[in-house]
Tab-separated table of C-alpha atoms and ligand atoms in Angstrom:
chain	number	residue	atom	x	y	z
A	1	UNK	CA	-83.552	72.398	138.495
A	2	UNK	CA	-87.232	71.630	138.764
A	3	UNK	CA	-88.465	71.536	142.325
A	4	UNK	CA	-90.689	68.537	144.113
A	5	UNK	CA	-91.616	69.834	148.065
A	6	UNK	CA	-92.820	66.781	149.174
A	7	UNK	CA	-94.466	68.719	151.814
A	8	UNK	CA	-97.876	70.179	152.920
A	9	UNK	CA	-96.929	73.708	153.864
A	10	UNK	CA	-94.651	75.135	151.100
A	11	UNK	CA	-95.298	78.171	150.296
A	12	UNK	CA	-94.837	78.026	146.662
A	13	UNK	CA	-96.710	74.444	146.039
A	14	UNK	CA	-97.518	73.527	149.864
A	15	UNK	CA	-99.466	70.325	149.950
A	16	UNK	CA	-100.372	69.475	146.018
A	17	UNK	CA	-97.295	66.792	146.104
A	18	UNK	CA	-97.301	66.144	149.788
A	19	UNK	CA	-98.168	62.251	148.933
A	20	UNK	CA	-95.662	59.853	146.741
A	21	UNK	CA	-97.262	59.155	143.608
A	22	UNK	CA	-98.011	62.666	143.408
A	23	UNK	CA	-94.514	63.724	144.147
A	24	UNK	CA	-93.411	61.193	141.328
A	25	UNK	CA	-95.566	62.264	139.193
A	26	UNK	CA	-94.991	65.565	139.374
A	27	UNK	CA	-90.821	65.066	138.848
A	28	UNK	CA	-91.671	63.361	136.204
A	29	UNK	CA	-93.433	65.953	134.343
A	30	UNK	CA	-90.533	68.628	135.618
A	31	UNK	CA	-88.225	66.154	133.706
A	32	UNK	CA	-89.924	65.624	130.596
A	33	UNK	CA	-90.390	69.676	130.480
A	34	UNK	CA	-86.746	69.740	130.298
A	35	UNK	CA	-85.040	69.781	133.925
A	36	UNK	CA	-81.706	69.311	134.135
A	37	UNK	CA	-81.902	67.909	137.585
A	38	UNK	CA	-85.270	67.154	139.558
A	39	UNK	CA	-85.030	68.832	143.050
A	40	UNK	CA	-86.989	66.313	146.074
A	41	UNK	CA	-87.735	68.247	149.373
A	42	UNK	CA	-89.333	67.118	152.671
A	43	UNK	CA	-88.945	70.235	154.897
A	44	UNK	CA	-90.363	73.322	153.933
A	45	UNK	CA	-87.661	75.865	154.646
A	46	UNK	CA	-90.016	79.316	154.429
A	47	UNK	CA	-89.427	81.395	157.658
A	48	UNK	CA	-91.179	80.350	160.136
A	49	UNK	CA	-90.848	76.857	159.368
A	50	UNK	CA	-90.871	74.498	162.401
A	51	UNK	CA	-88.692	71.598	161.860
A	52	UNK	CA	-89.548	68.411	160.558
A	53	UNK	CA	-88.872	64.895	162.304
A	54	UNK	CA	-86.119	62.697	160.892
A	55	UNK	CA	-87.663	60.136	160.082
A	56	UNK	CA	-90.731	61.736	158.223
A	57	UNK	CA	-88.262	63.431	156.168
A	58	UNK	CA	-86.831	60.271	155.396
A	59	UNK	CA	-90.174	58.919	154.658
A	60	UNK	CA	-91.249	61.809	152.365
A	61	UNK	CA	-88.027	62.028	150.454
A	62	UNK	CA	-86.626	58.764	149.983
A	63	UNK	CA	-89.543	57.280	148.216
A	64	UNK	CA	-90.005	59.690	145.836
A	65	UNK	CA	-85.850	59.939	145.369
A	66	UNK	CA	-85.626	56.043	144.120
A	67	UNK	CA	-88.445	56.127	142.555
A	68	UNK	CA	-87.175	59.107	140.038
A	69	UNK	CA	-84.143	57.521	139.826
A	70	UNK	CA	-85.291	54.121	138.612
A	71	UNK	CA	-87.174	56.536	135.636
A	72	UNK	CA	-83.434	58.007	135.006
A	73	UNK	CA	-84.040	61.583	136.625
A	74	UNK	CA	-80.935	63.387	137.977
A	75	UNK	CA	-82.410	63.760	141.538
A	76	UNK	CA	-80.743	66.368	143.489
A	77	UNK	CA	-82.038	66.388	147.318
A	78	UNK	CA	-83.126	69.209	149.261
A	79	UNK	CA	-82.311	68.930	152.665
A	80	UNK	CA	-80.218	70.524	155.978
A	81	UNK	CA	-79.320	66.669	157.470
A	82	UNK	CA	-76.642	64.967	156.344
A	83	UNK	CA	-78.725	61.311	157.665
A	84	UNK	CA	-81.426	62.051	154.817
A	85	UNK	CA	-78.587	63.226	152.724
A	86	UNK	CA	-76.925	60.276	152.654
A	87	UNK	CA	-79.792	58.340	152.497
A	88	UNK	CA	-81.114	60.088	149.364
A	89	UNK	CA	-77.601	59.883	148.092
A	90	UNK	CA	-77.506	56.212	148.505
A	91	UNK	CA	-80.760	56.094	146.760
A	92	UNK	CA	-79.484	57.637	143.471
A	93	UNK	CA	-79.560	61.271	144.243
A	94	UNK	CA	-76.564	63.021	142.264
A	95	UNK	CA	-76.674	66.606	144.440
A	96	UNK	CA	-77.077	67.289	147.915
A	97	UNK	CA	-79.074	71.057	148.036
A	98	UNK	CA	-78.053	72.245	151.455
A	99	UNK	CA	-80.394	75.782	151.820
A	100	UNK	CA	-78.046	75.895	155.509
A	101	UNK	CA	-74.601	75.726	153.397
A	102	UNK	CA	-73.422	73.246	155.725
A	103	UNK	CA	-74.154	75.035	159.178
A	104	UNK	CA	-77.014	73.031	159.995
A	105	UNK	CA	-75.470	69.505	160.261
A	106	UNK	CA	-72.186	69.274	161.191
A	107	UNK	CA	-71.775	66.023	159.607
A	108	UNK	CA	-72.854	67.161	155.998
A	109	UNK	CA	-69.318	67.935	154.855
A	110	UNK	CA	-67.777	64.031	155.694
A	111	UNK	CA	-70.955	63.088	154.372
A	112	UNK	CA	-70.576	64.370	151.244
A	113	UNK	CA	-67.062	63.990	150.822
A	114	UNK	CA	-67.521	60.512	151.408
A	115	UNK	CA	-69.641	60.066	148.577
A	116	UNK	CA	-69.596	61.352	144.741
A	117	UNK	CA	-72.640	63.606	144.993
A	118	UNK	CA	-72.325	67.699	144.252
A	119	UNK	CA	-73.146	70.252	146.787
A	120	UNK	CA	-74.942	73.330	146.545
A	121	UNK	CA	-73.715	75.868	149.548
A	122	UNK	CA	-76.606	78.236	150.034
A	123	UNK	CA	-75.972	81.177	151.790
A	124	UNK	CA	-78.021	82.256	155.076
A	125	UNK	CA	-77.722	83.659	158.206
A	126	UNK	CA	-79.537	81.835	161.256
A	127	UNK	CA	-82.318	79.423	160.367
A	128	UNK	CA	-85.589	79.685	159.206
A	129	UNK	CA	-87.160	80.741	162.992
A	130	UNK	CA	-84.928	84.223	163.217
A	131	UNK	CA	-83.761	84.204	159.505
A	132	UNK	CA	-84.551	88.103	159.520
A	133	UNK	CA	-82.979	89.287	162.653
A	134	UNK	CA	-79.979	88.902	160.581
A	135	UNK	CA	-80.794	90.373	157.575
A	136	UNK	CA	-78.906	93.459	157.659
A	137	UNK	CA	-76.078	94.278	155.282
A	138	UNK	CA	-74.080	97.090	154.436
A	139	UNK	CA	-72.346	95.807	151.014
A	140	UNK	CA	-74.907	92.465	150.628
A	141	UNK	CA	-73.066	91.519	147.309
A	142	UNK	CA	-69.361	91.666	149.030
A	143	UNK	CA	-70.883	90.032	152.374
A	144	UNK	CA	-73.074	86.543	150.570
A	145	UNK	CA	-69.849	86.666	148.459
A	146	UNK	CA	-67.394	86.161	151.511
A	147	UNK	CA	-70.075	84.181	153.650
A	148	UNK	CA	-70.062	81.694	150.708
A	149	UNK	CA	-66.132	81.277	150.400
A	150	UNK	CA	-66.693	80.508	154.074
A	151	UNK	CA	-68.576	78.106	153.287
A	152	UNK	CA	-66.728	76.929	150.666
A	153	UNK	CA	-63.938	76.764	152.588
A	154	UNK	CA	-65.118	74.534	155.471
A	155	UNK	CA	-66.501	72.204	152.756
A	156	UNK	CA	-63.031	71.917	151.457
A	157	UNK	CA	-61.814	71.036	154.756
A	158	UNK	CA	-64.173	68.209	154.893
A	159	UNK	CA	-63.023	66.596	152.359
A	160	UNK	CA	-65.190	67.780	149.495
A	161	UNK	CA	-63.664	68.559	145.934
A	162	UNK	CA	-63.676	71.994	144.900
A	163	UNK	CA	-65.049	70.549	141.297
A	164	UNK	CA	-68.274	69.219	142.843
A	165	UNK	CA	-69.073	72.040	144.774
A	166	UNK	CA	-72.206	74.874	143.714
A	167	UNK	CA	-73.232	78.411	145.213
A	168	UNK	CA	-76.252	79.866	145.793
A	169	UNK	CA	-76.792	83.496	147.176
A	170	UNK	CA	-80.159	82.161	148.855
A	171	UNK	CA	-82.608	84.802	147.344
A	172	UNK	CA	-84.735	85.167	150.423
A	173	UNK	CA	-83.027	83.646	153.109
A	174	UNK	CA	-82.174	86.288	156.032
A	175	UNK	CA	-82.667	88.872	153.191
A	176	UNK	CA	-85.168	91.730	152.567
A	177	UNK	CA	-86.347	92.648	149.031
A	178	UNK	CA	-84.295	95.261	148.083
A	179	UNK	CA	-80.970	92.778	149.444
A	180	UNK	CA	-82.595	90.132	146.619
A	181	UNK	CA	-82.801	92.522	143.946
A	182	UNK	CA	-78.994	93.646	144.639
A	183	UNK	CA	-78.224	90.580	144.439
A	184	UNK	CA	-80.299	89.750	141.488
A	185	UNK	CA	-78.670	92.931	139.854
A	186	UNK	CA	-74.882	91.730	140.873
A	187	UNK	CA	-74.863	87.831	140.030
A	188	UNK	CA	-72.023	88.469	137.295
A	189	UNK	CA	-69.945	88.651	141.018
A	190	UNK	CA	-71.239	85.725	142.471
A	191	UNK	CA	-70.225	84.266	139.263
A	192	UNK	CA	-66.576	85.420	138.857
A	193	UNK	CA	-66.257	83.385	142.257
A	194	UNK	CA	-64.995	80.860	139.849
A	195	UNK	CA	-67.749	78.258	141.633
A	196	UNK	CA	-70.931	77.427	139.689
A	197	UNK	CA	-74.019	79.891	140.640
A	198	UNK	CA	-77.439	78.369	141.591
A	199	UNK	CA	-80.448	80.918	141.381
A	200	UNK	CA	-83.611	80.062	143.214
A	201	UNK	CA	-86.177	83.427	142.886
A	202	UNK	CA	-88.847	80.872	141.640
A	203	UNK	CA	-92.457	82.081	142.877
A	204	UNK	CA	-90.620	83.959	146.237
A	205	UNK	CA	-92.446	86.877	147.725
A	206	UNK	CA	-90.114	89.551	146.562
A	207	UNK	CA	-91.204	89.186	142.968
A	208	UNK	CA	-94.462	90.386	144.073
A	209	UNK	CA	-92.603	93.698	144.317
A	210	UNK	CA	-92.090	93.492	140.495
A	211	UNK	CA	-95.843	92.980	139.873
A	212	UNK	CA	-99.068	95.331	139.484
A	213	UNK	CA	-99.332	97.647	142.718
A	214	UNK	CA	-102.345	95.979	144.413
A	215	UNK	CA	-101.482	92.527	142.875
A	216	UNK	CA	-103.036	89.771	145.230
A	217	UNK	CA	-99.462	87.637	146.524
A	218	UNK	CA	-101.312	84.559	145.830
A	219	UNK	CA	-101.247	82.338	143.708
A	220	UNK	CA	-97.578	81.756	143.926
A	221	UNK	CA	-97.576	80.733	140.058
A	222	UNK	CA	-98.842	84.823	139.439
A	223	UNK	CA	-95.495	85.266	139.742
A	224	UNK	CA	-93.960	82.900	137.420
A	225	UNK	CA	-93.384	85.741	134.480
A	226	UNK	CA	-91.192	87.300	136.749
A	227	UNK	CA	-89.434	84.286	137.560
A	228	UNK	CA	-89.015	83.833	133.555
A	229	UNK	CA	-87.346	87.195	133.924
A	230	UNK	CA	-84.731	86.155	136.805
A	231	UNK	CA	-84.276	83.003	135.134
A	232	UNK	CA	-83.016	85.272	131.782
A	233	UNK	CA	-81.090	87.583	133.959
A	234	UNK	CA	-79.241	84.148	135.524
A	235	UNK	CA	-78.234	82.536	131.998
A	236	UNK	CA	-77.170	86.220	130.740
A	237	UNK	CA	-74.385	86.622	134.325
A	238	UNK	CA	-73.286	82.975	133.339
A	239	UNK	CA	-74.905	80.949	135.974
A	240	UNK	CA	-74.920	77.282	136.087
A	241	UNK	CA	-78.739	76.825	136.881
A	242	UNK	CA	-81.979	78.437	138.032
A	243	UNK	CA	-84.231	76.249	140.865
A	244	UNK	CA	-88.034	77.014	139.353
A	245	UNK	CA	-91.340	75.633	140.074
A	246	UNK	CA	-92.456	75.921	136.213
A	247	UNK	CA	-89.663	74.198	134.278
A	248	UNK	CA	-91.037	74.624	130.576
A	249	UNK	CA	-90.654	78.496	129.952
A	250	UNK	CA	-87.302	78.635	131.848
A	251	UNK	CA	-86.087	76.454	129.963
A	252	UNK	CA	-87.020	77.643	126.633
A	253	UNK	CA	-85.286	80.818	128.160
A	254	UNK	CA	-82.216	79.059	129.007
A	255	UNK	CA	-82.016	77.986	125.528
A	256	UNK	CA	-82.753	81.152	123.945
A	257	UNK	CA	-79.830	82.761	125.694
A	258	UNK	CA	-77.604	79.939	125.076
A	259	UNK	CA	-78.451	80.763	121.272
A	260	UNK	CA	-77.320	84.159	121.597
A	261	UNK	CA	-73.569	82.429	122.384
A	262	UNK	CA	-70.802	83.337	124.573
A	263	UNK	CA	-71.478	87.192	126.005
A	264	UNK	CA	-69.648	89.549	127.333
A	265	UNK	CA	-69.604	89.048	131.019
A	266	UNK	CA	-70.436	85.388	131.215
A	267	UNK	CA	-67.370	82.684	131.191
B	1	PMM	N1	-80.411	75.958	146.424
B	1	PMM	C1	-81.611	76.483	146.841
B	1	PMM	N2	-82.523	75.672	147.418
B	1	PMM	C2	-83.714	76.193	147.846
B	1	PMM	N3	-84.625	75.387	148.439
B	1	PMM	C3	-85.807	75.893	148.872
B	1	PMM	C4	-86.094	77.251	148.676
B	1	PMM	C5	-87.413	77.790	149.150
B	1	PMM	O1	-88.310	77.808	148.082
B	1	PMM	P1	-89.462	76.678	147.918
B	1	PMM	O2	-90.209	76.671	149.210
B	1	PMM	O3	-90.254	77.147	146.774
B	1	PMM	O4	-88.820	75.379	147.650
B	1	PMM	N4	-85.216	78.092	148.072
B	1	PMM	C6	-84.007	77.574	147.659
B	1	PMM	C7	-83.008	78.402	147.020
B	1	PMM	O5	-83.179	79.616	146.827
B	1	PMM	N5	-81.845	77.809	146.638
């Protein structure tokens, strides 16, 4: 899953694809580096994050959405309101990538059940303003794992098939470092949920913990090695996909360890 923030303050890409052409553009080369599925965005969700307005959402999104699609691009959407996800789905989009798992808009479950698009239930705790006061865990593994069948389960009750339904431990939402790298370390767990796994490390600030001592945090793409590494570490625990900002290597790497065939531990 390459990823397209349509946005000017990302933290991993903040403001190079903020307009449409360049947000086209830049999907486009995601897709021809071999994504699976082109990821659009119009909120940044880093803590901290104030929200965005509706309608510019809409407006930064939906372009860029048809646009991809008329080229052929699986377009998955990357948003918390189930108005822009129905939009985008309406526009072509094929997943709805929910970062709130469904707590943010009450309406995203009918939404989505009302339409043939997948869902990928993220898990976090509060929302990007207080997204650490919550970040405490005493088994995190155990805890994202039942937080997520929550979540699963609530979609269910909407309406949603089980079948069209994704997980994603949310590597960096209300969690510290050391709660990413457990997770990292456990995803074989996440996996044997029986749901498909989503991993998005890509570029996020706890890889700089895996780099030089001194290293500078920026740029974000001085950490895409060790996302190459996470992304090797997600194919090898069986998960379904990996949401990077540099689609070429992980790809390659998705490859190699599909060449290595079935392994113990994945499905
Ligand atoms: N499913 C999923 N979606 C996401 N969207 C945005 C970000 C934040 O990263 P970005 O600002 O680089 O997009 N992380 C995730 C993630 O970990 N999983």
């Amino acid at each position: 899953m390459g990823v397209v923030n349509v946005t000017p303050d990302s933290f991993s890409d903040g403001g190079r694809y903020a307009t449409t052409a360049a947000a086209v553009e830049h999907g486009r080369r995601l897709w021809a580096a071999g994504a699976d599925c082109v990821d659009v965005g119009g909120e940044s969700t880093r803590p901290g994050a104030g929200r965005v307005d509706p309608e510019r959402e809409l407006a930064r999104v939906l372009p860029v959405v048809a646009a991809l699609v008329a080229d052929g691009v699986a377009v998955s959407v990357d948003t918390t309101r189930a108005r822009v996800a129905a939009r985008a789905v309406e526009a072509g989009a094929v997943l709805v990538n929910d970062v709130s798992g469904g707590r943010a808009d009450p309406d995203m479950g009918a939404v989505v059940a009302g339409t043939g698009a997948a869902w990928v239930l993220t898990h976090a705790r509060g929302d990007s303003r207080d997204m650490y006061a919550a970040a405490a865990y005493d088994d995190v593994v155990g805890e994202v794992a039942a937080e997520l069948l929550a979540r699963v389960d609530d979609a269910l009750a909407a309406g949603v098939d089980a079948a069209r339904l994704v997980v994603d431990p949310g590597l960096g939402f209300a969690k510290l470092p050391a709660h990413n790298w457990t997770l990292l370390a456990h995803l074989d767990r996440l996996v044997g949920l029986g749901f498909p796994v989503l991993v998005g490390a890509s570029r996020k600030r706890f890889l700089v913990g895996a780099l030089p001592p001194g290293s500078d945090e920026h740029p974000p793409e001085r950490r895409d090695a060790a996302t190459l590494a996470t992304t090797v570490l997600a194919a090898r625990a069986g998960a379904w996909g990996v949401r990077v900002h540099d689609v070429g290597p992980s790809a390659d790497a998705v490859r190699v360890v599909a060449a290595l065939g079935p392994q113990a531990g994945a499905p």
